[in-house]
């Protein structure tokens, strides 16, 4: 194999990877856009990305489209997840004086919201498992 042919093959593999990633991120952004539009148009007190994520979950559960692109885009985004905490860290530094004055209500709110989130997640998970067990017995 000549060097030109080898570099052409590598270039094609890199292009293939980029195209799969672009397809996946496009699918994710389309679902987020649908969620944002739904949140603006419907009287639902949920953020648009949550609605979009729920719709993506329903689509993946019911239709099982090609998941390679979504999996690649999601894995790539998760590998850079720590970058998403930079704005939060900057916000903490910017509002440090406020945090020192209001640390008790902020701490109580964080603890309560964490406990409520964990309890809600557990209840939903148990409900989904019961539904899946019941669904599996009827359709097995």
JSON list of N, CA, C and O in Angstrom, two decimals, residues 79-137:
[
{"chain": "A", "resi": 79, "resn": "UNK", "atom": "N", "xyz": [-17.49, 12.33, 27.45]},
{"chain": "A", "resi": 79, "resn": "UNK", "atom": "CA", "xyz": [-16.04, 12.38, 27.72]},
{"chain": "A", "resi": 79, "resn": "UNK", "atom": "C", "xyz": [-15.57, 13.80, 27.99]},
{"chain": "A", "resi": 79, "resn": "UNK", "atom": "O", "xyz": [-14.51, 14.00, 28.57]},
{"chain": "A", "resi": 80, "resn": "UNK", "atom": "N", "xyz": [-16.35, 14.78, 27.57]},
{"chain": "A", "resi": 80, "resn": "UNK", "atom": "CA", "xyz": [-16.00, 16.19, 27.82]},
{"chain": "A", "resi": 80, "resn": "UNK", "atom": "C", "xyz": [-16.95, 16.82, 28.83]},
{"chain": "A", "resi": 80, "resn": "UNK", "atom": "O", "xyz": [-17.09, 18.05, 28.87]},
{"chain": "A", "resi": 81, "resn": "UNK", "atom": "N", "xyz": [-17.61, 16.00, 29.63]},
{"chain": "A", "resi": 81, "resn": "UNK", "atom": "CA", "xyz": [-18.61, 16.50, 30.58]},
{"chain": "A", "resi": 81, "resn": "UNK", "atom": "C", "xyz": [-18.03, 17.48, 31.59]},
{"chain": "A", "resi": 81, "resn": "UNK", "atom": "O", "xyz": [-18.71, 18.42, 32.01]},
{"chain": "A", "resi": 82, "resn": "UNK", "atom": "N", "xyz": [-16.78, 17.27, 31.97]},
{"chain": "A", "resi": 82, "resn": "UNK", "atom": "CA", "xyz": [-16.19, 18.15, 32.99]},
{"chain": "A", "resi": 82, "resn": "UNK", "atom": "C", "xyz": [-16.14, 19.60, 32.52]},
{"chain": "A", "resi": 82, "resn": "UNK", "atom": "O", "xyz": [-16.18, 20.51, 33.35]},
{"chain": "A", "resi": 83, "resn": "UNK", "atom": "N", "xyz": [-16.08, 19.82, 31.22]},
{"chain": "A", "resi": 83, "resn": "UNK", "atom": "CA", "xyz": [-16.06, 21.20, 30.71]},
{"chain": "A", "resi": 83, "resn": "UNK", "atom": "C", "xyz": [-17.37, 21.93, 31.02]},
{"chain": "A", "resi": 83, "resn": "UNK", "atom": "O", "xyz": [-17.39, 23.15, 31.14]},
{"chain": "A", "resi": 84, "resn": "UNK", "atom": "N", "xyz": [-18.46, 21.17, 31.16]},
{"chain": "A", "resi": 84, "resn": "UNK", "atom": "CA", "xyz": [-19.74, 21.80, 31.43]},
{"chain": "A", "resi": 84, "resn": "UNK", "atom": "C", "xyz": [-19.83, 22.34, 32.85]},
{"chain": "A", "resi": 84, "resn": "UNK", "atom": "O", "xyz": [-20.71, 23.13, 33.16]},
{"chain": "A", "resi": 85, "resn": "UNK", "atom": "N", "xyz": [-18.92, 21.92, 33.71]},
{"chain": "A", "resi": 85, "resn": "UNK", "atom": "CA", "xyz": [-18.93, 22.42, 35.08]},
{"chain": "A", "resi": 85, "resn": "UNK", "atom": "C", "xyz": [-18.14, 23.72, 35.24]},
{"chain": "A", "resi": 85, "resn": "UNK", "atom": "O", "xyz": [-18.18, 24.33, 36.30]},
{"chain": "A", "resi": 86, "resn": "UNK", "atom": "N", "xyz": [-17.42, 24.11, 34.24]},
{"chain": "A", "resi": 86, "resn": "UNK", "atom": "CA", "xyz": [-16.65, 25.35, 34.32]},
{"chain": "A", "resi": 86, "resn": "UNK", "atom": "C", "xyz": [-17.55, 26.56, 34.54]},
{"chain": "A", "resi": 86, "resn": "UNK", "atom": "O", "xyz": [-17.29, 27.37, 35.45]},
{"chain": "A", "resi": 87, "resn": "UNK", "atom": "N", "xyz": [-18.64, 26.73, 33.77]},
{"chain": "A", "resi": 87, "resn": "UNK", "atom": "CA", "xyz": [-19.52, 27.89, 34.06]},
{"chain": "A", "resi": 87, "resn": "UNK", "atom": "C", "xyz": [-20.09, 27.86, 35.47]},
{"chain": "A", "resi": 87, "resn": "UNK", "atom": "O", "xyz": [-20.21, 28.91, 36.11]},
{"chain": "A", "resi": 88, "resn": "UNK", "atom": "N", "xyz": [-20.43, 26.68, 35.98]},
{"chain": "A", "resi": 88, "resn": "UNK", "atom": "CA", "xyz": [-20.95, 26.60, 37.35]},
{"chain": "A", "resi": 88, "resn": "UNK", "atom": "C", "xyz": [-19.88, 27.02, 38.35]},
{"chain": "A", "resi": 88, "resn": "UNK", "atom": "O", "xyz": [-20.16, 27.73, 39.33]},
{"chain": "A", "resi": 89, "resn": "UNK", "atom": "N", "xyz": [-18.65, 26.60, 38.12]},
{"chain": "A", "resi": 89, "resn": "UNK", "atom": "CA", "xyz": [-17.55, 26.99, 39.00]},
{"chain": "A", "resi": 89, "resn": "UNK", "atom": "C", "xyz": [-17.31, 28.48, 38.97]},
{"chain": "A", "resi": 89, "resn": "UNK", "atom": "O", "xyz": [-17.07, 29.11, 40.01]},
{"chain": "A", "resi": 90, "resn": "UNK", "atom": "N", "xyz": [-17.39, 29.07, 37.79]},
{"chain": "A", "resi": 90, "resn": "UNK", "atom": "CA", "xyz": [-17.23, 30.52, 37.67]},
{"chain": "A", "resi": 90, "resn": "UNK", "atom": "C", "xyz": [-18.36, 31.23, 38.41]},
{"chain": "A", "resi": 90, "resn": "UNK", "atom": "O", "xyz": [-18.14, 32.23, 39.09]},
{"chain": "A", "resi": 91, "resn": "UNK", "atom": "N", "xyz": [-19.58, 30.70, 38.30]},
{"chain": "A", "resi": 91, "resn": "UNK", "atom": "CA", "xyz": [-20.71, 31.29, 39.00]},
{"chain": "A", "resi": 91, "resn": "UNK", "atom": "C", "xyz": [-20.53, 31.27, 40.51]},
{"chain": "A", "resi": 91, "resn": "UNK", "atom": "O", "xyz": [-20.90, 32.22, 41.20]},
{"chain": "A", "resi": 92, "resn": "UNK", "atom": "N", "xyz": [-19.97, 30.17, 41.02]},
{"chain": "A", "resi": 92, "resn": "UNK", "atom": "CA", "xyz": [-19.72, 30.09, 42.46]},
{"chain": "A", "resi": 92, "resn": "UNK", "atom": "C", "xyz": [-18.73, 31.16, 42.89]},
{"chain": "A", "resi": 92, "resn": "UNK", "atom": "O", "xyz": [-18.91, 31.82, 43.92]},
{"chain": "A", "resi": 93, "resn": "UNK", "atom": "N", "xyz": [-17.69, 31.35, 42.10]},
{"chain": "A", "resi": 93, "resn": "UNK", "atom": "CA", "xyz": [-16.69, 32.36, 42.45]},
{"chain": "A", "resi": 93, "resn": "UNK", "atom": "C", "xyz": [-17.31, 33.76, 42.37]},
{"chain": "A", "resi": 93, "resn": "UNK", "atom": "O", "xyz": [-17.08, 34.61, 43.25]},
{"chain": "A", "resi": 94, "resn": "UNK", "atom": "N", "xyz": [-18.12, 34.00, 41.35]},
{"chain": "A", "resi": 94, "resn": "UNK", "atom": "CA", "xyz": [-18.72, 35.33, 41.17]},
{"chain": "A", "resi": 94, "resn": "UNK", "atom": "C", "xyz": [-19.66, 35.65, 42.34]},
{"chain": "A", "resi": 94, "resn": "UNK", "atom": "O", "xyz": [-19.69, 36.78, 42.83]},
{"chain": "A", "resi": 95, "resn": "UNK", "atom": "N", "xyz": [-20.41, 34.66, 42.81]},
{"chain": "A", "resi": 95, "resn": "UNK", "atom": "CA", "xyz": [-21.40, 34.88, 43.88]},
{"chain": "A", "resi": 95, "resn": "UNK", "atom": "C", "xyz": [-20.90, 34.37, 45.23]},
{"chain": "A", "resi": 95, "resn": "UNK", "atom": "O", "xyz": [-21.70, 34.02, 46.10]},
{"chain": "A", "resi": 96, "resn": "UNK", "atom": "N", "xyz": [-19.61, 34.36, 45.42]},
{"chain": "A", "resi": 96, "resn": "UNK", "atom": "CA", "xyz": [-19.05, 33.81, 46.65]},
{"chain": "A", "resi": 96, "resn": "UNK", "atom": "C", "xyz": [-19.53, 34.56, 47.90]},
{"chain": "A", "resi": 96, "resn": "UNK", "atom": "O", "xyz": [-19.86, 33.94, 48.91]},
{"chain": "A", "resi": 97, "resn": "UNK", "atom": "N", "xyz": [-19.60, 35.89, 47.84]},
{"chain": "A", "resi": 97, "resn": "UNK", "atom": "CA", "xyz": [-20.07, 36.65, 48.99]},
{"chain": "A", "resi": 97, "resn": "UNK", "atom": "C", "xyz": [-21.51, 36.29, 49.35]},
{"chain": "A", "resi": 97, "resn": "UNK", "atom": "O", "xyz": [-21.85, 36.15, 50.53]},
{"chain": "A", "resi": 98, "resn": "UNK", "atom": "N", "xyz": [-22.35, 36.16, 48.36]},
{"chain": "A", "resi": 98, "resn": "UNK", "atom": "CA", "xyz": [-23.74, 35.78, 48.60]},
{"chain": "A", "resi": 98, "resn": "UNK", "atom": "C", "xyz": [-23.81, 34.39, 49.22]},
{"chain": "A", "resi": 98, "resn": "UNK", "atom": "O", "xyz": [-24.62, 34.14, 50.12]},
{"chain": "A", "resi": 99, "resn": "UNK", "atom": "N", "xyz": [-22.98, 33.49, 48.73]},
{"chain": "A", "resi": 99, "resn": "UNK", "atom": "CA", "xyz": [-22.98, 32.12, 49.27]},
{"chain": "A", "resi": 99, "resn": "UNK", "atom": "C", "xyz": [-22.55, 32.11, 50.74]},
{"chain": "A", "resi": 99, "resn": "UNK", "atom": "O", "xyz": [-23.08, 31.33, 51.54]},
{"chain": "A", "resi": 100, "resn": "UNK", "atom": "N", "xyz": [-21.60, 32.96, 51.10]},
{"chain": "A", "resi": 100, "resn": "UNK", "atom": "CA", "xyz": [-21.16, 32.97, 52.50]},
{"chain": "A", "resi": 100, "resn": "UNK", "atom": "C", "xyz": [-22.25, 33.53, 53.42]},
{"chain": "A", "resi": 100, "resn": "UNK", "atom": "O", "xyz": [-22.35, 33.13, 54.57]},
{"chain": "A", "resi": 101, "resn": "UNK", "atom": "N", "xyz": [-23.07, 34.44, 52.91]},
{"chain": "A", "resi": 101, "resn": "UNK", "atom": "CA", "xyz": [-24.14, 35.02, 53.73]},
{"chain": "A", "resi": 101, "resn": "UNK", "atom": "C", "xyz": [-25.38, 34.13, 53.79]},
{"chain": "A", "resi": 101, "resn": "UNK", "atom": "O", "xyz": [-26.13, 34.17, 54.76]},
{"chain": "A", "resi": 102, "resn": "UNK", "atom": "N", "xyz": [-25.64, 33.37, 52.74]},
{"chain": "A", "resi": 102, "resn": "UNK", "atom": "CA", "xyz": [-26.86, 32.56, 52.67]},
{"chain": "A", "resi": 102, "resn": "UNK", "atom": "C", "xyz": [-26.56, 31.07, 52.61]},
{"chain": "A", "resi": 102, "resn": "UNK", "atom": "O", "xyz": [-27.29, 30.31, 51.98]},
{"chain": "A", "resi": 103, "resn": "UNK", "atom": "N", "xyz": [-25.49, 30.65, 53.28]},
{"chain": "A", "resi": 103, "resn": "UNK", "atom": "CA", "xyz": [-25.06, 29.26, 53.16]},
{"chain": "A", "resi": 103, "resn": "UNK", "atom": "C", "xyz": [-26.06, 28.28, 53.77]},
{"chain": "A", "resi": 103, "resn": "UNK", "atom": "O", "xyz": [-26.24, 27.17, 53.26]},
{"chain": "A", "resi": 104, "resn": "UNK", "atom": "N", "xyz": [-26.74, 28.66, 54.85]},
{"chain": "A", "resi": 104, "resn": "UNK", "atom": "CA", "xyz": [-27.65, 27.71, 55.51]},
{"chain": "A", "resi": 104, "resn": "UNK", "atom": "C", "xyz": [-28.88, 27.40, 54.64]},
{"chain": "A", "resi": 104, "resn": "UNK", "atom": "O", "xyz": [-29.16, 26.22, 54.39]},
{"chain": "A", "resi": 105, "resn": "UNK", "atom": "N", "xyz": [-29.62, 28.40, 54.14]},
{"chain": "A", "resi": 105, "resn": "UNK", "atom": "CA", "xyz": [-30.76, 28.04, 53.28]},
{"chain": "A", "resi": 105, "resn": "UNK", "atom": "C", "xyz": [-30.34, 27.34, 51.99]},
{"chain": "A", "resi": 105, "resn": "UNK", "atom": "O", "xyz": [-31.05, 26.45, 51.52]},
{"chain": "A", "resi": 106, "resn": "UNK", "atom": "N", "xyz": [-29.18, 27.72, 51.46]},
{"chain": "A", "resi": 106, "resn": "UNK", "atom": "CA", "xyz": [-28.70, 27.06, 50.24]},
{"chain": "A", "resi": 106, "resn": "UNK", "atom": "C", "xyz": [-28.36, 25.60, 50.53]},
{"chain": "A", "resi": 106, "resn": "UNK", "atom": "O", "xyz": [-28.74, 24.70, 49.76]},
{"chain": "A", "resi": 107, "resn": "UNK", "atom": "N", "xyz": [-27.71, 25.35, 51.64]},
{"chain": "A", "resi": 107, "resn": "UNK", "atom": "CA", "xyz": [-27.34, 23.98, 52.00]},
{"chain": "A", "resi": 107, "resn": "UNK", "atom": "C", "xyz": [-28.59, 23.13, 52.25]},
{"chain": "A", "resi": 107, "resn": "UNK", "atom": "O", "xyz": [-28.68, 21.99, 51.78]},
{"chain": "A", "resi": 108, "resn": "UNK", "atom": "N", "xyz": [-29.55, 23.67, 52.99]},
{"chain": "A", "resi": 108, "resn": "UNK", "atom": "CA", "xyz": [-30.79, 22.93, 53.26]},
{"chain": "A", "resi": 108, "resn": "UNK", "atom": "C", "xyz": [-31.53, 22.64, 51.95]},
{"chain": "A", "resi": 108, "resn": "UNK", "atom": "O", "xyz": [-32.00, 21.51, 51.72]},
{"chain": "A", "resi": 109, "resn": "UNK", "atom": "N", "xyz": [-31.60, 23.63, 51.07]},
{"chain": "A", "resi": 109, "resn": "UNK", "atom": "CA", "xyz": [-32.27, 23.43, 49.78]},
{"chain": "A", "resi": 109, "resn": "UNK", "atom": "C", "xyz": [-31.57, 22.36, 48.95]},
{"chain": "A", "resi": 109, "resn": "UNK", "atom": "O", "xyz": [-32.23, 21.50, 48.35]},
{"chain": "A", "resi": 110, "resn": "UNK", "atom": "N", "xyz": [-30.25, 22.40, 48.92]},
{"chain": "A", "resi": 110, "resn": "UNK", "atom": "CA", "xyz": [-29.51, 21.39, 48.16]},
{"chain": "A", "resi": 110, "resn": "UNK", "atom": "C", "xyz": [-29.73, 20.00, 48.72]},
{"chain": "A", "resi": 110, "resn": "UNK", "atom": "O", "xyz": [-29.95, 19.03, 47.97]},
{"chain": "A", "resi": 111, "resn": "UNK", "atom": "N", "xyz": [-29.70, 19.87, 50.05]},
{"chain": "A", "resi": 111, "resn": "UNK", "atom": "CA", "xyz": [-29.90, 18.54, 50.65]},
{"chain": "A", "resi": 111, "resn": "UNK", "atom": "C", "xyz": [-31.31, 18.03, 50.40]},
{"chain": "A", "resi": 111, "resn": "UNK", "atom": "O", "xyz": [-31.49, 16.86, 50.01]},
{"chain": "A", "resi": 112, "resn": "UNK", "atom": "N", "xyz": [-32.32, 18.89, 50.60]},
{"chain": "A", "resi": 112, "resn": "UNK", "atom": "CA", "xyz": [-33.70, 18.45, 50.38]},
{"chain": "A", "resi": 112, "resn": "UNK", "atom": "C", "xyz": [-33.96, 18.11, 48.92]},
{"chain": "A", "resi": 112, "resn": "UNK", "atom": "O", "xyz": [-34.59, 17.09, 48.62]},
{"chain": "A", "resi": 113, "resn": "UNK", "atom": "N", "xyz": [-33.48, 18.96, 48.01]},
{"chain": "A", "resi": 113, "resn": "UNK", "atom": "CA", "xyz": [-33.72, 18.68, 46.60]},
{"chain": "A", "resi": 113, "resn": "UNK", "atom": "C", "xyz": [-33.00, 17.41, 46.15]},
{"chain": "A", "resi": 113, "resn": "UNK", "atom": "O", "xyz": [-33.53, 16.64, 45.34]},
{"chain": "A", "resi": 114, "resn": "UNK", "atom": "N", "xyz": [-31.82, 17.15, 46.71]},
{"chain": "A", "resi": 114, "resn": "UNK", "atom": "CA", "xyz": [-31.12, 15.91, 46.38]},
{"chain": "A", "resi": 114, "resn": "UNK", "atom": "C", "xyz": [-31.90, 14.70, 46.88]},
{"chain": "A", "resi": 114, "resn": "UNK", "atom": "O", "xyz": [-32.06, 13.70, 46.16]},
{"chain": "A", "resi": 115, "resn": "UNK", "atom": "N", "xyz": [-32.41, 14.77, 48.11]},
{"chain": "A", "resi": 115, "resn": "UNK", "atom": "CA", "xyz": [-33.18, 13.64, 48.66]},
{"chain": "A", "resi": 115, "resn": "UNK", "atom": "C", "xyz": [-34.46, 13.43, 47.86]},
{"chain": "A", "resi": 115, "resn": "UNK", "atom": "O", "xyz": [-34.84, 12.29, 47.58]},
{"chain": "A", "resi": 116, "resn": "UNK", "atom": "N", "xyz": [-35.15, 14.51, 47.50]},
{"chain": "A", "resi": 116, "resn": "UNK", "atom": "CA", "xyz": [-36.39, 14.38, 46.71]},
{"chain": "A", "resi": 116, "resn": "UNK", "atom": "C", "xyz": [-36.08, 13.79, 45.34]},
{"chain": "A", "resi": 116, "resn": "UNK", "atom": "O", "xyz": [-36.80, 12.91, 44.85]},
{"chain": "A", "resi": 117, "resn": "UNK", "atom": "N", "xyz": [-34.99, 14.23, 44.73]},
{"chain": "A", "resi": 117, "resn": "UNK", "atom": "CA", "xyz": [-34.60, 13.69, 43.42]},
{"chain": "A", "resi": 117, "resn": "UNK", "atom": "C", "xyz": [-34.29, 12.21, 43.51]},
{"chain": "A", "resi": 117, "resn": "UNK", "atom": "O", "xyz": [-34.72, 11.41, 42.67]},
{"chain": "A", "resi": 118, "resn": "UNK", "atom": "N", "xyz": [-33.54, 11.82, 44.54]},
{"chain": "A", "resi": 118, "resn": "UNK", "atom": "CA", "xyz": [-33.18, 10.41, 44.70]},
{"chain": "A", "resi": 118, "resn": "UNK", "atom": "C", "xyz": [-34.42, 9.56, 44.97]},
{"chain": "A", "resi": 118, "resn": "UNK", "atom": "O", "xyz": [-34.57, 8.46, 44.40]},
{"chain": "A", "resi": 119, "resn": "UNK", "atom": "N", "xyz": [-35.34, 10.05, 45.80]},
{"chain": "A", "resi": 119, "resn": "UNK", "atom": "CA", "xyz": [-36.56, 9.29, 46.10]},
{"chain": "A", "resi": 119, "resn": "UNK", "atom": "C", "xyz": [-37.43, 9.18, 44.84]},
{"chain": "A", "resi": 119, "resn": "UNK", "atom": "O", "xyz": [-37.97, 8.10, 44.56]},
{"chain": "A", "resi": 120, "resn": "UNK", "atom": "N", "xyz": [-37.57, 10.27, 44.10]},
{"chain": "A", "resi": 120, "resn": "UNK", "atom": "CA", "xyz": [-38.36, 10.24, 42.87]},
{"chain": "A", "resi": 120, "resn": "UNK", "atom": "C", "xyz": [-37.76, 9.28, 41.85]},
{"chain": "A", "resi": 120, "resn": "UNK", "atom": "O", "xyz": [-38.47, 8.50, 41.21]},
{"chain": "A", "resi": 121, "resn": "UNK", "atom": "N", "xyz": [-36.45, 9.32, 41.71]},
{"chain": "A", "resi": 121, "resn": "UNK", "atom": "CA", "xyz": [-35.78, 8.41, 40.79]},
{"chain": "A", "resi": 121, "resn": "UNK", "atom": "C", "xyz": [-36.01, 6.96, 41.19]},
{"chain": "A", "resi": 121, "resn": "UNK", "atom": "O", "xyz": [-36.29, 6.10, 40.34]},
{"chain": "A", "resi": 122, "resn": "UNK", "atom": "N", "xyz": [-35.93, 6.67, 42.48]},
{"chain": "A", "resi": 122, "resn": "UNK", "atom": "CA", "xyz": [-36.15, 5.30, 42.95]},
{"chain": "A", "resi": 122, "resn": "UNK", "atom": "C", "xyz": [-37.59, 4.86, 42.70]},
{"chain": "A", "resi": 122, "resn": "UNK", "atom": "O", "xyz": [-37.83, 3.74, 42.23]},
{"chain": "A", "resi": 123, "resn": "UNK", "atom": "N", "xyz": [-38.55, 5.74, 42.97]},
{"chain": "A", "resi": 123, "resn": "UNK", "atom": "CA", "xyz": [-39.96, 5.39, 42.74]},
{"chain": "A", "resi": 123, "resn": "UNK", "atom": "C", "xyz": [-40.22, 5.15, 41.25]},
{"chain": "A", "resi": 123, "resn": "UNK", "atom": "O", "xyz": [-40.88, 4.17, 40.88]},
{"chain": "A", "resi": 124, "resn": "UNK", "atom": "N", "xyz": [-39.70, 6.00, 40.39]},
{"chain": "A", "resi": 124, "resn": "UNK", "atom": "CA", "xyz": [-39.89, 5.83, 38.95]},
{"chain": "A", "resi": 124, "resn": "UNK", "atom": "C", "xyz": [-39.22, 4.54, 38.47]},
{"chain": "A", "resi": 124, "resn": "UNK", "atom": "O", "xyz": [-39.78, 3.78, 37.68]},
{"chain": "A", "resi": 125, "resn": "UNK", "atom": "N", "xyz": [-38.04, 4.25, 38.98]},
{"chain": "A", "resi": 125, "resn": "UNK", "atom": "CA", "xyz": [-37.32, 3.03, 38.58]},
{"chain": "A", "resi": 125, "resn": "UNK", "atom": "C", "xyz": [-38.08, 1.79, 38.99]},
{"chain": "A", "resi": 125, "resn": "UNK", "atom": "O", "xyz": [-38.21, 0.84, 38.20]},
{"chain": "A", "resi": 126, "resn": "UNK", "atom": "N", "xyz": [-38.62, 1.77, 40.21]},
{"chain": "A", "resi": 126, "resn": "UNK", "atom": "CA", "xyz": [-39.41, 0.62, 40.66]},
{"chain": "A", "resi": 126, "resn": "UNK", "atom": "C", "xyz": [-40.66, 0.48, 39.79]},
{"chain": "A", "resi": 126, "resn": "UNK", "atom": "O", "xyz": [-41.03, -0.63, 39.39]},
{"chain": "A", "resi": 127, "resn": "UNK", "atom": "N", "xyz": [-41.31, 1.60, 39.48]},
{"chain": "A", "resi": 127, "resn": "UNK", "atom": "CA", "xyz": [-42.49, 1.56, 38.63]},
{"chain": "A", "resi": 127, "resn": "UNK", "atom": "C", "xyz": [-42.18, 1.01, 37.25]},
{"chain": "A", "resi": 127, "resn": "UNK", "atom": "O", "xyz": [-42.93, 0.20, 36.70]},
{"chain": "A", "resi": 128, "resn": "UNK", "atom": "N", "xyz": [-41.06, 1.45, 36.67]},
{"chain": "A", "resi": 128, "resn": "UNK", "atom": "CA", "xyz": [-40.66, 0.96, 35.34]},
{"chain": "A", "resi": 128, "resn": "UNK", "atom": "C", "xyz": [-40.35, -0.53, 35.39]},
{"chain": "A", "resi": 128, "resn": "UNK", "atom": "O", "xyz": [-40.74, -1.29, 34.50]},
{"chain": "A", "resi": 129, "resn": "UNK", "atom": "N", "xyz": [-39.67, -0.98, 36.45]},
{"chain": "A", "resi": 129, "resn": "UNK", "atom": "CA", "xyz": [-39.36, -2.41, 36.56]},
{"chain": "A", "resi": 129, "resn": "UNK", "atom": "C", "xyz": [-40.63, -3.24, 36.69]},
{"chain": "A", "resi": 129, "resn": "UNK", "atom": "O", "xyz": [-40.75, -4.30, 36.09]},
{"chain": "A", "resi": 130, "resn": "UNK", "atom": "N", "xyz": [-41.60, -2.76, 37.48]},
{"chain": "A", "resi": 130, "resn": "UNK", "atom": "CA", "xyz": [-42.88, -3.48, 37.60]},
{"chain": "A", "resi": 130, "resn": "UNK", "atom": "C", "xyz": [-43.60, -3.53, 36.26]},
{"chain": "A", "resi": 130, "resn": "UNK", "atom": "O", "xyz": [-44.15, -4.56, 35.88]},
{"chain": "A", "resi": 131, "resn": "UNK", "atom": "N", "xyz": [-43.59, -2.40, 35.55]},
{"chain": "A", "resi": 131, "resn": "UNK", "atom": "CA", "xyz": [-44.23, -2.34, 34.23]},
{"chain": "A", "resi": 131, "resn": "UNK", "atom": "C", "xyz": [-43.55, -3.30, 33.27]},
{"chain": "A", "resi": 131, "resn": "UNK", "atom": "O", "xyz": [-44.22, -4.04, 32.54]},
{"chain": "A", "resi": 132, "resn": "UNK", "atom": "N", "xyz": [-42.21, -3.32, 33.27]},
{"chain": "A", "resi": 132, "resn": "UNK", "atom": "CA", "xyz": [-41.48, -4.21, 32.37]},
{"chain": "A", "resi": 132, "resn": "UNK", "atom": "C", "xyz": [-41.73, -5.68, 32.72]},
{"chain": "A", "resi": 132, "resn": "UNK", "atom": "O", "xyz": [-41.87, -6.51, 31.83]},
{"chain": "A", "resi": 133, "resn": "UNK", "atom": "N", "xyz": [-41.80, -6.00, 34.01]},
{"chain": "A", "resi": 133, "resn": "UNK", "atom": "CA", "xyz": [-42.08, -7.39, 34.41]},
{"chain": "A", "resi": 133, "resn": "UNK", "atom": "C", "xyz": [-43.47, -7.80, 33.97]},
{"chain": "A", "resi": 133, "resn": "UNK", "atom": "O", "xyz": [-43.68, -8.89, 33.46]},
{"chain": "A", "resi": 134, "resn": "UNK", "atom": "N", "xyz": [-44.46, -6.92, 34.18]},
{"chain": "A", "resi": 134, "resn": "UNK", "atom": "CA", "xyz": [-45.82, -7.21, 33.77]},
{"chain": "A", "resi": 134, "resn": "UNK", "atom": "C", "xyz": [-45.91, -7.32, 32.25]},
{"chain": "A", "resi": 134, "resn": "UNK", "atom": "O", "xyz": [-46.52, -8.23, 31.72]},
{"chain": "A", "resi": 135, "resn": "UNK", "atom": "N", "xyz": [-45.25, -6.38, 31.54]},
{"chain": "A", "resi": 135, "resn": "UNK", "atom": "CA", "xyz": [-45.26, -6.38, 30.07]},
{"chain": "A", "resi": 135, "resn": "UNK", "atom": "C", "xyz": [-44.57, -7.64, 29.54]},
{"chain": "A", "resi": 135, "resn": "UNK", "atom": "O", "xyz": [-45.04, -8.26, 28.59]},
{"chain": "A", "resi": 136, "resn": "UNK", "atom": "N", "xyz": [-43.48, -8.04, 30.19]},
{"chain": "A", "resi": 136, "resn": "UNK", "atom": "CA", "xyz": [-42.74, -9.23, 29.75]},
{"chain": "A", "resi": 136, "resn": "UNK", "atom": "C", "xyz": [-43.53, -10.50, 29.92]},
{"chain": "A", "resi": 136, "resn": "UNK", "atom": "O", "xyz": [-43.48, -11.41, 29.09]},
{"chain": "A", "resi": 137, "resn": "UNK", "atom": "N", "xyz": [-44.33, -10.61, 31.00]},
{"chain": "A", "resi": 137, "resn": "UNK", "atom": "CA", "xyz": [-45.14, -11.82, 31.23]},
{"chain": "A", "resi": 137, "resn": "UNK", "atom": "C", "xyz": [-46.27, -11.92, 30.22]},
{"chain": "A", "resi": 137, "resn": "UNK", "atom": "O", "xyz": [-46.64, -13.01, 29.81]}
]
